[in-house]
Amino acid sequence: MTSKFGSEPFMFNKDLGRPVKATDQHFTLSDADGSPVIPLTQEQKYIFDTKGWLLIPGVLSSDQLDSMQEFITQLHTSPESMPDYKRSPLGGSTQSLSDHPIALGFLNEFVYLPYTDGRGRPLANQDCYGYRLEMSAYRYRIKGQGSFGPHNGNGQMRFPGDHHRYHCLPGKANAGLVRAIWELMPVNEGDGGTIFISGSHKSAFTAPESAYDPNSLLWETYTCPAGSVLFFSEAVTHSAVTWNAAHPRIAVLNSYNSIGGRWHNWEPHPRLVAEMPPLRQTLFRSVHVSENLVG
């Protein structure tokens, strides 16, 4: 039986060139609250692979948005009102975004690879995710905040230790270090959402001088209702720009990596992790591959 996550690309395991045979049991199929993972559609996979970023609009309900907007606003304006260990996007209602079913569908496809640790067991199961959440932050920008600072690109030409990479073969792609931005307020045309040079994660050439002009036609962006999620590979050229809307930009930024890789110097508070459901805790296990499996 093949898996709903991706086709059947030929990937070597660590046993003299035998191929990986991925089935659903190689993937975590539900989140920490028991909701089923939502796989990406073929169109969504194609868009992300082609552009290096993918927007999925209108994911969160109005009740979820009300709670999350309130929490991030409190975290930003009066953090002293919260216990120290909860002063993080993981410390309130936005914690559930860390393993939201749509995020897991994306991560199963573009971050997790169904290899074994060399001892015959896949690196994910129904008690353990196959990737790590290596940083969680938020943005609360008012009009005039934020600035243009383009970075990254050329990810297909980078070695694995760089993390800002993108590798692919027919039927499978691995996006390296990725980010999910949950937009908790609307982003309208001209507001100042994240901008991208689409396809630059695979570029073989140095960017032209026009890439340093935020008004260049090289740059693309998005509009979306509140409660949308934006996924992108850190290998794609991207930047913030100045926020222009009257309402604040309220967003949660979660970065993910393979269980054997780490870029950010960040750790959640141990007490906060200890209070999470067991499956969610596996997003924060130590950085290594061999025997790094729960369950």
GROMACS .gro file of N, CA and C in nm, residues 43-154:
model
  336
   43GLU      N    1  -0.264   2.002  -0.652
   43GLU     CA    2  -0.242   2.141  -0.695
   43GLU      C    3  -0.159   2.218  -0.593
   44GLN      N    4  -0.188   2.198  -0.466
   44GLN     CA    5  -0.110   2.268  -0.362
   44GLN      C    6   0.036   2.224  -0.363
   45LYS      N    7   0.060   2.096  -0.381
   45LYS     CA    8   0.199   2.048  -0.389
   45LYS      C    9   0.270   2.108  -0.509
   46TYR      N   10   0.200   2.114  -0.620
   46TYR     CA   11   0.261   2.169  -0.742
   46TYR      C   12   0.293   2.317  -0.725
   47ILE      N   13   0.199   2.392  -0.666
   47ILE     CA   14   0.223   2.535  -0.645
   47ILE      C   15   0.343   2.557  -0.554
   48PHE      N   16   0.349   2.484  -0.443
   48PHE     CA   17   0.461   2.504  -0.352
   48PHE      C   18   0.594   2.467  -0.417
   49ASP      N   19   0.596   2.355  -0.486
   49ASP     CA   20   0.721   2.313  -0.551
   49ASP      C   21   0.764   2.412  -0.658
   50THR      N   22   0.669   2.469  -0.729
   50THR     CA   23   0.700   2.563  -0.837
   50THR      C   24   0.741   2.699  -0.784
   51LYS      N   25   0.670   2.749  -0.683
   51LYS     CA   26   0.690   2.886  -0.636
   51LYS      C   27   0.781   2.897  -0.513
   52GLY      N   28   0.784   2.793  -0.431
   52GLY     CA   29   0.859   2.799  -0.306
   52GLY      C   30   0.774   2.849  -0.190
   53TRP      N   31   0.649   2.881  -0.216
   53TRP     CA   32   0.557   2.925  -0.111
   53TRP      C   33   0.414   2.889  -0.149
   54LEU      N   34   0.328   2.879  -0.048
   54LEU     CA   35   0.191   2.837  -0.069
   54LEU      C   36   0.102   2.904   0.035
   55LEU      N   37  -0.005   2.966  -0.010
   55LEU     CA   38  -0.105   3.026   0.078
   55LEU      C   39  -0.230   2.938   0.079
   56ILE      N   40  -0.279   2.907   0.198
   56ILE     CA   41  -0.407   2.838   0.213
   56ILE      C   42  -0.499   2.932   0.291
   57PRO      N   43  -0.599   2.989   0.226
   57PRO     CA   44  -0.680   3.095   0.290
   57PRO      C   45  -0.788   3.040   0.382
   58GLY      N   46  -0.824   3.121   0.481
   58GLY     CA   47  -0.943   3.097   0.561
   58GLY      C   48  -0.948   2.965   0.635
   59VAL      N   49  -0.840   2.928   0.703
   59VAL     CA   50  -0.833   2.799   0.770
   59VAL      C   51  -0.902   2.802   0.907
   60LEU      N   52  -0.887   2.911   0.981
   60LEU     CA   53  -0.933   2.917   1.119
   60LEU      C   54  -1.075   2.972   1.129
   61SER      N   55  -1.148   2.926   1.230
   61SER     CA   56  -1.285   2.973   1.253
   61SER      C   57  -1.283   3.108   1.323
   62SER      N   58  -1.398   3.174   1.325
   62SER     CA   59  -1.406   3.305   1.391
   62SER      C   60  -1.381   3.293   1.541
   63ASP      N   61  -1.427   3.185   1.603
   63ASP     CA   62  -1.401   3.165   1.746
   63ASP      C   63  -1.252   3.147   1.773
   64GLN      N   64  -1.185   3.068   1.689
   64GLN     CA   65  -1.041   3.050   1.704
   64GLN      C   66  -0.969   3.183   1.687
   65LEU      N   67  -1.009   3.259   1.587
   65LEU     CA   68  -0.944   3.388   1.562
   65LEU      C   69  -0.961   3.483   1.679
   66ASP      N   70  -1.080   3.492   1.733
   66ASP     CA   71  -1.103   3.583   1.846
   66ASP      C   72  -1.009   3.550   1.961
   67SER      N   73  -0.998   3.422   1.993
   67SER     CA   74  -0.914   3.379   2.104
   67SER      C   75  -0.766   3.405   2.076
   68MET      N   76  -0.723   3.376   1.954
   68MET     CA   77  -0.581   3.390   1.920
   68MET      C   78  -0.540   3.536   1.907
   69GLN      N   79  -0.625   3.618   1.848
   69GLN     CA   80  -0.596   3.761   1.841
   69GLN      C   81  -0.583   3.820   1.981
   70GLU      N   82  -0.674   3.781   2.069
   70GLU     CA   83  -0.671   3.832   2.206
   70GLU      C   84  -0.543   3.789   2.277
   71PHE      N   85  -0.503   3.662   2.259
   71PHE     CA   86  -0.384   3.612   2.327
   71PHE      C   87  -0.257   3.682   2.278
   72ILE      N   88  -0.240   3.694   2.146
   72ILE     CA   89  -0.118   3.758   2.094
   72ILE      C   90  -0.115   3.906   2.131
   73THR      N   91  -0.230   3.971   2.131
   73THR     CA   92  -0.234   4.112   2.173
   73THR      C   93  -0.191   4.126   2.319
   74GLN      N   94  -0.240   4.037   2.405
   74GLN     CA   95  -0.200   4.039   2.545
   74GLN      C   96  -0.051   4.009   2.559
   75LEU      N   97  -0.001   3.911   2.485
   75LEU     CA   98   0.141   3.876   2.489
   75LEU      C   99   0.227   3.994   2.449
   76HIS      N  100   0.180   4.073   2.353
   76HIS     CA  101   0.257   4.186   2.304
   76HIS      C  102   0.247   4.308   2.396
   77THR      N  103   0.129   4.335   2.445
   77THR     CA  104   0.108   4.461   2.518
   77THR      C  105   0.127   4.448   2.669
   78SER      N  106   0.103   4.330   2.724
   78SER     CA  107   0.116   4.314   2.870
   78SER      C  108   0.168   4.175   2.907
   79PRO      N  109   0.288   4.142   2.862
   79PRO     CA  110   0.343   4.009   2.893
   79PRO      C  111   0.355   3.982   3.042
   80GLU      N  112   0.371   4.089   3.121
   80GLU     CA  113   0.384   4.072   3.266
   80GLU      C  114   0.258   4.014   3.329
   81SER      N  115   0.146   4.016   3.256
   81SER     CA  116   0.021   3.960   3.307
   81SER      C  117   0.018   3.808   3.296
   82MET      N  118   0.119   3.749   3.233
   82MET     CA  119   0.126   3.605   3.212
   82MET      C  120   0.240   3.546   3.293
   83PRO      N  121   0.229   3.419   3.331
   83PRO     CA  122   0.345   3.351   3.389
   83PRO      C  123   0.463   3.355   3.292
   84ASP      N  124   0.583   3.366   3.343
   84ASP     CA  125   0.701   3.380   3.259
   84ASP      C  126   0.712   3.268   3.155
   85TYR      N  127   0.684   3.146   3.196
   85TYR     CA  128   0.705   3.033   3.105
   85TYR      C  129   0.602   3.028   2.992
   86LYS      N  130   0.496   3.108   3.003
   86LYS     CA  131   0.394   3.110   2.899
   86LYS      C  132   0.405   3.230   2.806
   87ARG      N  133   0.512   3.307   2.816
   87ARG     CA  134   0.528   3.425   2.731
   87ARG      C  135   0.586   3.386   2.596
   88SER      N  136   0.506   3.317   2.521
   88SER     CA  137   0.544   3.261   2.391
   88SER      C  138   0.416   3.230   2.316
   89PRO      N  139   0.419   3.226   2.182
   89PRO     CA  140   0.300   3.183   2.108
   89PRO      C  141   0.255   3.042   2.146
   90LEU      N  142   0.343   2.966   2.211
   90LEU     CA  143   0.305   2.832   2.256
   90LEU      C  144   0.235   2.834   2.391
   91GLY      N  145   0.224   2.952   2.453
   91GLY     CA  146   0.172   2.960   2.588
   91GLY      C  147   0.024   2.983   2.599
   92GLY      N  148  -0.047   2.986   2.487
   92GLY     CA  149  -0.191   3.012   2.490
   92GLY      C  150  -0.261   2.941   2.378
   93SER      N  151  -0.371   2.999   2.331
   93SER     CA  152  -0.454   2.933   2.230
   93SER      C  153  -0.381   2.910   2.099
   94THR      N  154  -0.279   2.989   2.068
   94THR     CA  155  -0.206   2.970   1.942
   94THR      C  156  -0.114   2.849   1.946
   95GLN      N  157  -0.100   2.784   2.061
   95GLN     CA  158  -0.020   2.661   2.067
   95GLN      C  159  -0.071   2.557   1.969
   96SER      N  160  -0.203   2.551   1.951
   96SER     CA  161  -0.262   2.449   1.864
   96SER      C  162  -0.219   2.464   1.719
   97LEU      N  163  -0.168   2.582   1.681
   97LEU     CA  164  -0.121   2.601   1.544
   97LEU      C  165   0.007   2.523   1.517
   98SER      N  166   0.079   2.486   1.623
   98SER     CA  167   0.207   2.417   1.605
   98SER      C  168   0.191   2.283   1.537
   99ASP      N  169   0.079   2.216   1.561
   99ASP     CA  170   0.052   2.090   1.492
   99ASP      C  171  -0.091   2.087   1.437
  100HIS      N  172  -0.130   2.197   1.378
  100HIS     CA  173  -0.260   2.204   1.311
  100HIS      C  174  -0.264   2.099   1.200
  101PRO      N  175  -0.378   2.033   1.177
  101PRO     CA  176  -0.385   1.929   1.074
  101PRO      C  177  -0.337   1.972   0.936
  102ILE      N  178  -0.360   2.097   0.897
  102ILE     CA  179  -0.312   2.143   0.766
  102ILE      C  180  -0.161   2.160   0.768
  103ALA      N  181  -0.106   2.210   0.879
  103ALA     CA  182   0.040   2.220   0.889
  103ALA      C  183   0.104   2.082   0.883
  104LEU      N  184   0.044   1.984   0.949
  104LEU     CA  185   0.099   1.849   0.947
  104LEU      C  186   0.097   1.789   0.807
  105GLY      N  187  -0.010   1.817   0.732
  105GLY     CA  188  -0.015   1.768   0.594
  105GLY      C  189   0.099   1.825   0.511
  106PHE      N  190   0.128   1.953   0.530
  106PHE     CA  191   0.240   2.016   0.460
  106PHE      C  192   0.373   1.956   0.506
  107LEU      N  193   0.391   1.939   0.636
  107LEU     CA  194   0.517   1.888   0.689
  107LEU      C  195   0.540   1.743   0.649
  108ASN      N  196   0.435   1.662   0.648
  108ASN     CA  197   0.449   1.524   0.602
  108ASN      C  198   0.498   1.518   0.458
  109GLU      N  199   0.458   1.615   0.379
  109GLU     CA  200   0.495   1.615   0.237
  109GLU      C  201   0.632   1.675   0.212
  110PHE      N  202   0.665   1.787   0.276
  110PHE     CA  203   0.784   1.863   0.234
  110PHE      C  204   0.897   1.871   0.337
  111VAL      N  205   0.878   1.817   0.457
  111VAL     CA  206   0.988   1.817   0.555
  111VAL      C  207   1.025   1.676   0.597
  112TYR      N  208   0.928   1.595   0.630
  112TYR     CA  209   0.955   1.458   0.673
  112TYR      C  210   0.991   1.370   0.554
  113LEU      N  211   1.092   1.286   0.575
  113LEU     CA  212   1.127   1.182   0.478
  113LEU      C  213   1.115   1.047   0.548
  114PRO      N  214   1.044   0.951   0.490
  114PRO     CA  215   1.012   0.826   0.560
  114PRO      C  216   1.126   0.724   0.561
  115TYR      N  217   1.245   0.770   0.599
  115TYR     CA  218   1.356   0.679   0.618
  115TYR      C  219   1.344   0.611   0.754
  116THR      N  220   1.428   0.511   0.777
  116THR     CA  221   1.443   0.454   0.910
  116THR      C  222   1.568   0.512   0.973
  117ASP      N  223   1.588   0.480   1.101
  117ASP     CA  224   1.709   0.527   1.169
  117ASP      C  225   1.824   0.428   1.153
  118GLY      N  226   1.811   0.335   1.061
  118GLY     CA  227   1.912   0.232   1.041
  118GLY      C  228   1.885   0.106   1.121
  119ARG      N  229   1.782   0.109   1.203
  119ARG     CA  230   1.746  -0.006   1.286
  119ARG      C  231   1.610  -0.063   1.248
  120GLY      N  232   1.559  -0.022   1.134
  120GLY     CA  233   1.439  -0.083   1.080
  120GLY      C  234   1.309  -0.014   1.111
  121ARG      N  235   1.311   0.095   1.192
  121ARG     CA  236   1.186   0.163   1.226
  121ARG      C  237   1.179   0.299   1.157
  122PRO      N  238   1.065   0.336   1.102
  122PRO     CA  239   1.053   0.471   1.044
  122PRO      C  240   1.062   0.576   1.153
  123LEU      N  241   1.097   0.698   1.114
  123LEU     CA  242   1.123   0.805   1.210
  123LEU      C  243   0.997   0.881   1.251
  124ALA      N  244   0.882   0.825   1.223
  124ALA     CA  245   0.755   0.879   1.271
  124ALA      C  246   0.658   0.764   1.289
  125ASN      N  247   0.560   0.784   1.377
  125ASN     CA  248   0.453   0.687   1.394
  125ASN      C  249   0.333   0.761   1.454
  126GLN      N  250   0.237   0.689   1.507
  126GLN     CA  251   0.118   0.756   1.559
  126GLN      C  252   0.139   0.820   1.696
  127ASP      N  253   0.257   0.801   1.753
  127ASP     CA  254   0.292   0.863   1.881
  127ASP      C  255   0.406   0.963   1.867
  128CYS      N  256   0.449   0.989   1.745
  128CYS     CA  257   0.572   1.067   1.727
  128CYS      C  258   0.574   1.132   1.589
  129TYR      N  259   0.593   1.265   1.586
  129TYR     CA  260   0.605   1.336   1.459
  129TYR      C  261   0.744   1.314   1.399
  130GLY      N  262   0.754   1.329   1.267
  130GLY     CA  263   0.879   1.306   1.196
  130GLY      C  264   0.956   1.433   1.167
  131TYR      N  265   0.936   1.538   1.248
  131TYR     CA  266   1.001   1.668   1.227
  131TYR      C  267   0.999   1.742   1.360
  132ARG      N  268   1.069   1.854   1.365
  132ARG     CA  269   1.080   1.934   1.487
  132ARG      C  270   1.026   2.075   1.463
  133LEU      N  271   0.964   2.132   1.566
  133LEU     CA  272   0.934   2.275   1.567
  133LEU      C  273   1.053   2.342   1.633
  134GLU      N  274   1.131   2.415   1.557
  134GLU     CA  275   1.256   2.467   1.612
  134GLU      C  276   1.251   2.616   1.646
  135MET      N  277   1.140   2.681   1.623
  135MET     CA  278   1.124   2.820   1.665
  135MET      C  279   0.978   2.861   1.650
  136SER      N  280   0.928   2.934   1.750
  136SER     CA  281   0.793   2.991   1.741
  136SER      C  282   0.800   3.135   1.789
  137ALA      N  283   0.748   3.226   1.707
  137ALA     CA  284   0.752   3.368   1.738
  137ALA      C  285   0.622   3.432   1.690
  138TYR      N  286   0.607   3.560   1.717
  138TYR     CA  287   0.488   3.630   1.669
  138TYR      C  288   0.529   3.765   1.612
  139ARG      N  289   0.440   3.824   1.534
  139ARG     CA  290   0.456   3.961   1.486
  139ARG      C  291   0.331   4.040   1.524
  140TYR      N  292   0.355   4.157   1.577
  140TYR     CA  293   0.247   4.253   1.603
  140TYR      C  294   0.297   4.386   1.548
  141ARG      N  295   0.263   4.413   1.423
  141ARG     CA  296   0.314   4.532   1.355
  141ARG      C  297   0.203   4.634   1.337
  142ILE      N  298   0.234   4.758   1.370
  142ILE     CA  299   0.142   4.866   1.342
  142ILE      C  300   0.192   4.942   1.219
  143LYS      N  301   0.109   5.029   1.168
  143LYS     CA  302   0.142   5.102   1.046
  143LYS      C  303   0.278   5.172   1.059
  144GLY      N  304   0.363   5.151   0.957
  144GLY     CA  305   0.495   5.211   0.955
  144GLY      C  306   0.606   5.120   1.003
  145GLN      N  307   0.572   5.008   1.065
  145GLN     CA  308   0.674   4.914   1.112
  145GLN      C  309   0.705   4.811   1.005
  146GLY      N  310   0.826   4.754   1.014
  146GLY     CA  311   0.872   4.656   0.916
  146GLY      C  312   0.954   4.722   0.808
  147SER      N  313   1.049   4.650   0.753
  147SER     CA  314   1.135   4.708   0.649
  147SER      C  315   1.179   4.600   0.551
  148PHE      N  316   1.218   4.644   0.434
  148PHE     CA  317   1.261   4.557   0.325
  148PHE      C  318   1.403   4.506   0.352
  149GLY      N  319   1.421   4.376   0.346
  149GLY     CA  320   1.552   4.316   0.366
  149GLY      C  321   1.558   4.180   0.298
  150PRO      N  322   1.574   4.176   0.166
  150PRO     CA  323   1.567   4.049   0.093
  150PRO      C  324   1.681   3.955   0.131
  151HIS      N  325   1.649   3.825   0.136
  151HIS     CA  326   1.752   3.727   0.171
  151HIS      C  327   1.713   3.589   0.118
  152ASN      N  328   1.815   3.504   0.112
  152ASN     CA  329   1.806   3.364   0.071
  152ASN      C  330   1.780   3.349  -0.079
  153GLY      N  331   1.746   3.229  -0.121
  153GLY     CA  332   1.739   3.194  -0.262
  153GLY      C  333   1.844   3.089  -0.296
  154ASN      N  334   1.833   3.031  -0.417
  154ASN     CA  335   1.932   2.936  -0.469
  154ASN      C  336   1.943   2.811  -0.382
   0.00000   0.00000   0.00000
